[in-house]
Short mmCIF file of C-alpha atoms in Angstrom, two decimals:
data_model
loop_
_atom_site.label_atom_id
_atom_site.label_comp_id
_atom_site.label_asym_id
_atom_site.label_seq_id
_atom_site.Cartn_x
_atom_site.Cartn_y
_atom_site.Cartn_z
CA ASP A 1 -16.02 41.67 -3.37
CA THR A 2 -19.32 40.54 -3.95
CA ALA A 3 -22.12 42.87 -4.35
CA VAL A 4 -25.06 40.58 -3.59
CA SER A 5 -24.41 37.33 -1.53
CA GLN A 6 -26.56 34.44 -0.52
CA THR A 7 -26.42 32.01 2.25
CA PRO A 8 -26.39 29.10 1.95
CA LYS A 9 -25.66 28.45 -1.48
CA TYR A 10 -27.54 24.87 -1.09
CA LEU A 11 -30.02 23.76 1.27
CA VAL A 12 -31.55 20.41 1.55
CA THR A 13 -34.53 19.70 4.12
CA GLN A 14 -37.46 17.62 5.29
CA MET A 15 -41.19 18.65 4.19
CA GLY A 16 -42.52 20.42 7.42
CA ASN A 17 -39.19 22.05 8.48
CA ASP A 18 -38.92 25.75 8.59
CA LYS A 19 -36.01 27.44 7.04
CA SER A 20 -34.26 30.47 6.31
CA ILE A 21 -32.21 31.86 3.68
CA LYS A 22 -29.81 35.05 3.93
CA CYS A 23 -28.98 38.12 1.77
CA GLU A 24 -26.86 41.21 2.09
CA GLN A 25 -25.92 43.44 -0.42
CA ASN A 26 -22.95 45.79 -0.40
CA LEU A 27 -24.07 48.04 -3.03
CA GLY A 28 -25.66 50.69 -0.98
CA HIS A 29 -28.77 50.17 -2.78
CA ASP A 30 -32.13 50.99 -1.12
CA THR A 31 -34.53 48.34 -2.54
CA MET A 32 -34.34 44.75 -2.15
CA TYR A 33 -35.94 41.59 -3.86
CA TRP A 34 -36.63 37.63 -3.71
CA TYR A 35 -37.28 35.73 -7.04
CA LYS A 36 -38.40 32.43 -7.71
CA GLN A 37 -36.87 30.38 -10.07
CA ASP A 38 -38.61 27.07 -11.16
CA SER A 39 -37.60 23.91 -12.53
CA LYS A 40 -38.49 25.38 -15.91
CA LYS A 41 -36.12 28.32 -15.42
CA PHE A 42 -38.93 30.77 -15.05
CA LEU A 43 -38.22 33.70 -12.62
CA LYS A 44 -40.98 35.22 -10.71
CA ILE A 45 -40.92 37.98 -8.42
CA MET A 46 -41.85 37.16 -4.87
CA PHE A 47 -41.32 40.18 -2.90
CA SER A 48 -40.01 43.78 -2.93
CA TYR A 49 -38.56 45.75 0.09
CA ASN A 50 -37.90 49.10 0.08
CA ASN A 51 -37.46 51.62 3.24
CA LYS A 52 -39.47 49.27 5.16
CA GLU A 53 -42.27 49.24 2.84
CA LEU A 54 -42.89 45.57 1.64
CA ILE A 55 -44.68 44.64 -1.61
CA ILE A 56 -46.01 41.02 -1.63
CA ASN A 57 -46.97 38.97 -5.09
CA GLU A 58 -50.37 37.94 -4.35
CA THR A 59 -49.63 34.53 -5.49
CA VAL A 60 -46.93 33.85 -2.72
CA PRO A 61 -48.08 31.69 -0.10
CA ASN A 62 -48.09 33.44 3.59
CA ARG A 63 -45.61 30.55 4.67
CA PHE A 64 -43.06 32.75 3.13
CA SER A 65 -42.30 35.78 4.81
CA PRO A 66 -39.08 38.41 4.01
CA LYS A 67 -37.32 40.11 7.24
CA SER A 68 -35.37 43.10 6.77
CA PRO A 69 -33.16 44.02 9.83
CA ASP A 70 -31.47 46.89 8.04
CA LYS A 71 -31.41 47.75 4.20
CA ALA A 72 -28.38 45.70 3.39
CA HIS A 73 -30.07 42.75 4.52
CA LEU A 74 -33.12 40.85 3.29
CA ASN A 75 -33.75 37.26 4.54
CA LEU A 76 -36.27 34.66 3.69
CA HIS A 77 -38.10 32.84 6.36
CA ILE A 78 -40.14 29.67 4.89
CA ASN A 79 -42.48 27.97 7.41
CA SER A 80 -43.87 24.38 6.79
CA LEU A 81 -42.04 23.42 3.68
CA GLU A 82 -43.60 21.67 1.05
CA LEU A 83 -42.26 19.48 -1.95
CA GLY A 84 -43.39 22.28 -3.94
CA ASP A 85 -40.95 25.19 -2.39
CA SER A 86 -38.01 23.43 -4.18
CA ALA A 87 -36.68 25.81 -6.58
CA VAL A 88 -33.54 28.35 -6.71
CA TYR A 89 -34.25 31.50 -4.88
CA PHE A 90 -32.43 34.79 -6.02
CA CYS A 91 -31.83 37.80 -3.96
CA ALA A 92 -31.67 41.04 -6.04
CA SER A 93 -31.26 44.90 -5.22
CA SER A 94 -31.61 48.20 -7.14
CA GLN A 95 -30.95 51.83 -6.00
CA ASP A 96 -34.62 52.17 -5.67
CA ARG A 97 -38.13 51.17 -6.81
CA VAL A 98 -38.08 52.61 -9.78
CA TYR A 99 -38.52 51.20 -13.08
CA THR A 100 -35.51 52.82 -14.56
CA ASP A 101 -32.94 51.04 -12.13
CA THR A 102 -31.28 47.97 -13.03
CA GLN A 103 -31.46 44.96 -10.70
CA TYR A 104 -28.53 43.16 -9.38
CA PHE A 105 -28.67 39.49 -8.63
CA GLY A 106 -26.93 37.17 -5.95
CA PRO A 107 -25.86 33.62 -6.78
CA GLY A 108 -29.14 32.18 -5.95
CA THR A 109 -29.82 29.38 -3.45
CA ARG A 110 -30.85 25.82 -4.59
CA LEU A 111 -33.51 24.81 -2.08
CA THR A 112 -34.49 20.95 -1.99
CA VAL A 113 -37.43 19.72 -0.29
CA LEU A 114 -37.55 15.90 0.10
CA ALA B 1 -50.62 37.00 -22.78
CA GLN B 2 -46.89 36.87 -22.37
CA LYS B 3 -45.11 40.47 -21.77
CA VAL B 4 -41.82 39.21 -22.88
CA THR B 5 -41.78 36.17 -25.50
CA GLN B 6 -38.52 34.82 -26.22
CA ALA B 7 -39.69 31.70 -29.04
CA GLN B 8 -36.54 30.02 -28.89
CA THR B 9 -36.13 27.46 -26.40
CA GLU B 10 -32.78 26.39 -27.27
CA ILE B 11 -30.40 26.87 -29.51
CA SER B 12 -27.15 25.28 -30.65
CA VAL B 13 -24.03 26.51 -32.77
CA VAL B 14 -20.98 25.63 -33.74
CA GLU B 15 -17.86 27.83 -32.14
CA LYS B 16 -17.56 30.94 -34.09
CA GLU B 17 -20.75 30.90 -35.65
CA ASP B 18 -22.79 34.40 -34.86
CA VAL B 19 -26.20 33.76 -33.18
CA THR B 20 -29.39 35.93 -32.68
CA LEU B 21 -31.28 35.70 -29.68
CA ASP B 22 -35.15 37.03 -30.05
CA CYS B 23 -36.79 38.93 -28.00
CA VAL B 24 -40.42 40.33 -28.24
CA TYR B 25 -42.38 42.34 -25.53
CA GLU B 26 -45.53 43.80 -25.25
CA THR B 27 -46.60 46.79 -22.87
CA ARG B 28 -49.11 49.59 -23.08
CA ASP B 29 -46.51 52.05 -21.54
CA THR B 30 -44.78 54.64 -23.51
CA THR B 31 -41.93 54.64 -21.15
CA TYR B 32 -40.17 51.41 -19.98
CA TYR B 33 -36.66 49.66 -19.86
CA LEU B 34 -35.70 46.51 -21.41
CA PHE B 35 -32.63 44.04 -20.07
CA TRP B 36 -30.81 41.14 -20.98
CA TYR B 37 -29.70 39.11 -18.36
CA LYS B 38 -27.23 35.74 -18.92
CA GLN B 39 -27.22 32.62 -16.36
CA PRO B 40 -24.36 30.36 -17.04
CA PRO B 41 -24.05 26.70 -16.29
CA SER B 42 -22.72 28.11 -12.75
CA GLY B 43 -26.24 29.28 -12.17
CA GLU B 44 -25.87 33.18 -11.24
CA LEU B 45 -28.04 35.91 -13.07
CA VAL B 46 -25.47 38.40 -15.11
CA PHE B 47 -26.77 41.79 -15.87
CA LEU B 48 -26.03 42.52 -19.64
CA ILE B 49 -27.65 45.47 -20.75
CA ARG B 50 -30.48 48.20 -20.02
CA ARG B 51 -32.03 50.19 -22.66
CA ASN B 52 -34.86 52.65 -22.42
CA SER B 53 -37.75 52.94 -24.64
CA PHE B 54 -36.72 56.54 -25.80
CA ASP B 55 -33.07 55.11 -27.18
CA GLU B 56 -33.25 53.28 -30.15
CA GLN B 57 -29.71 53.19 -31.20
CA ASN B 58 -28.48 49.75 -31.72
CA GLU B 59 -25.76 49.23 -28.70
CA ILE B 60 -22.14 47.12 -28.92
CA SER B 61 -20.16 45.68 -26.57
CA GLY B 62 -17.35 43.62 -27.98
CA ARG B 63 -18.92 40.70 -29.23
CA TYR B 64 -22.30 41.66 -28.30
CA SER B 65 -24.50 43.54 -29.93
CA TRP B 66 -28.34 44.71 -29.29
CA ASN B 67 -30.89 45.63 -31.65
CA PHE B 68 -33.89 47.57 -30.56
CA GLN B 69 -36.77 48.39 -32.74
CA LYS B 70 -39.86 49.79 -31.43
CA SER B 71 -41.94 49.52 -34.52
CA THR B 72 -41.72 45.37 -34.00
CA SER B 73 -41.47 45.78 -30.13
CA SER B 74 -38.36 43.39 -29.89
CA PHE B 75 -34.85 43.68 -28.53
CA ASN B 76 -32.59 40.96 -30.04
CA PHE B 77 -29.29 40.26 -29.10
CA THR B 78 -26.91 39.08 -31.07
CA ILE B 79 -23.19 37.28 -30.34
CA THR B 80 -20.71 37.36 -32.74
CA ALA B 81 -18.20 34.55 -33.38
CA SER B 82 -19.70 32.50 -30.57
CA GLN B 83 -17.22 31.15 -28.01
CA VAL B 84 -17.98 28.21 -25.68
CA VAL B 85 -18.16 30.27 -22.58
CA ASP B 86 -21.25 32.00 -24.25
CA SER B 87 -22.97 28.78 -23.17
CA ALA B 88 -25.75 29.88 -20.96
CA VAL B 89 -29.51 30.65 -20.48
CA TYR B 90 -30.21 34.25 -21.76
CA PHE B 91 -33.29 36.20 -20.23
CA CYS B 92 -34.62 39.32 -21.78
CA ALA B 93 -36.83 41.24 -19.02
CA LEU B 94 -39.11 44.18 -19.30
CA SER B 95 -39.39 47.16 -16.50
CA GLU B 96 -42.51 49.16 -17.08
CA SER B 97 -43.38 52.79 -15.60
CA ALA B 98 -46.90 52.53 -14.86
CA TYR B 99 -47.57 51.21 -11.22
CA SER B 100 -50.30 48.64 -10.75
CA GLY B 101 -50.40 47.45 -7.07
CA ALA B 102 -48.60 44.65 -5.73
CA GLY B 103 -45.46 43.20 -7.34
CA SER B 104 -45.19 46.50 -9.43
CA TYR B 105 -42.00 48.09 -10.32
CA GLN B 106 -40.85 44.32 -10.86
CA LEU B 107 -39.14 42.74 -13.94
CA THR B 108 -40.94 40.72 -15.66
CA PHE B 109 -38.62 37.99 -17.35
CA GLY B 110 -39.26 35.89 -20.25
CA LYS B 111 -38.77 32.21 -20.50
CA GLY B 112 -35.27 32.21 -21.51
CA THR B 113 -33.18 30.78 -24.23
CA LYS B 114 -30.87 28.48 -23.87
CA LEU B 115 -27.67 28.81 -25.89
CA SER B 116 -25.37 25.78 -26.56
CA VAL B 117 -21.60 26.40 -27.93
CA ILE B 118 -20.21 23.48 -29.50
CA PRO B 119 -16.55 23.66 -29.79
#
């Protein structure tokens, strides 16, 4: 069974559209994250979500919004997509939001904005 | 300044050679964790190892070994007798204990080292 899964794996869309990426973890973890990997492979945290508390990286545009229906799911909604949003987005989870915990990553979603 | 530096952008080795991937980190914390992740060409991120700042023992797992030295703030990764399946981008990451507002408890990643193992 896949521990952290994301759908879709590939997403191609036009500028200005709104899209969502879904993430689910079956590890029983309490904390989930979204990361963005740019074209140079650099990974950067976007959000972490734990017990309904959201911590946002201040550099993330407010067009991006995470939504968590329950602790096993953390979806990423993106409004008014821009060319610069093209990247690979990774969902991750950890037992808790403490520095000791290992984060386990999903397979990634490659978003291409045309 | 970068908190995690992987100075080697790309490395190519011939199969069966040993290779060491360097990782140098920077932190003011006395308590922290270091991680290595592997990203094969298929794209997923695979967890390899976690090491806390109080444990300087070297770790060996099959052909993989890790050398942690606090004196030089380094956490290097060695692959012995490399294989084509080891071809991937390898990331070193740091998790610090000090809370500093938004984005805390995050993993800070290095820029990765792309390893190509040539048959």
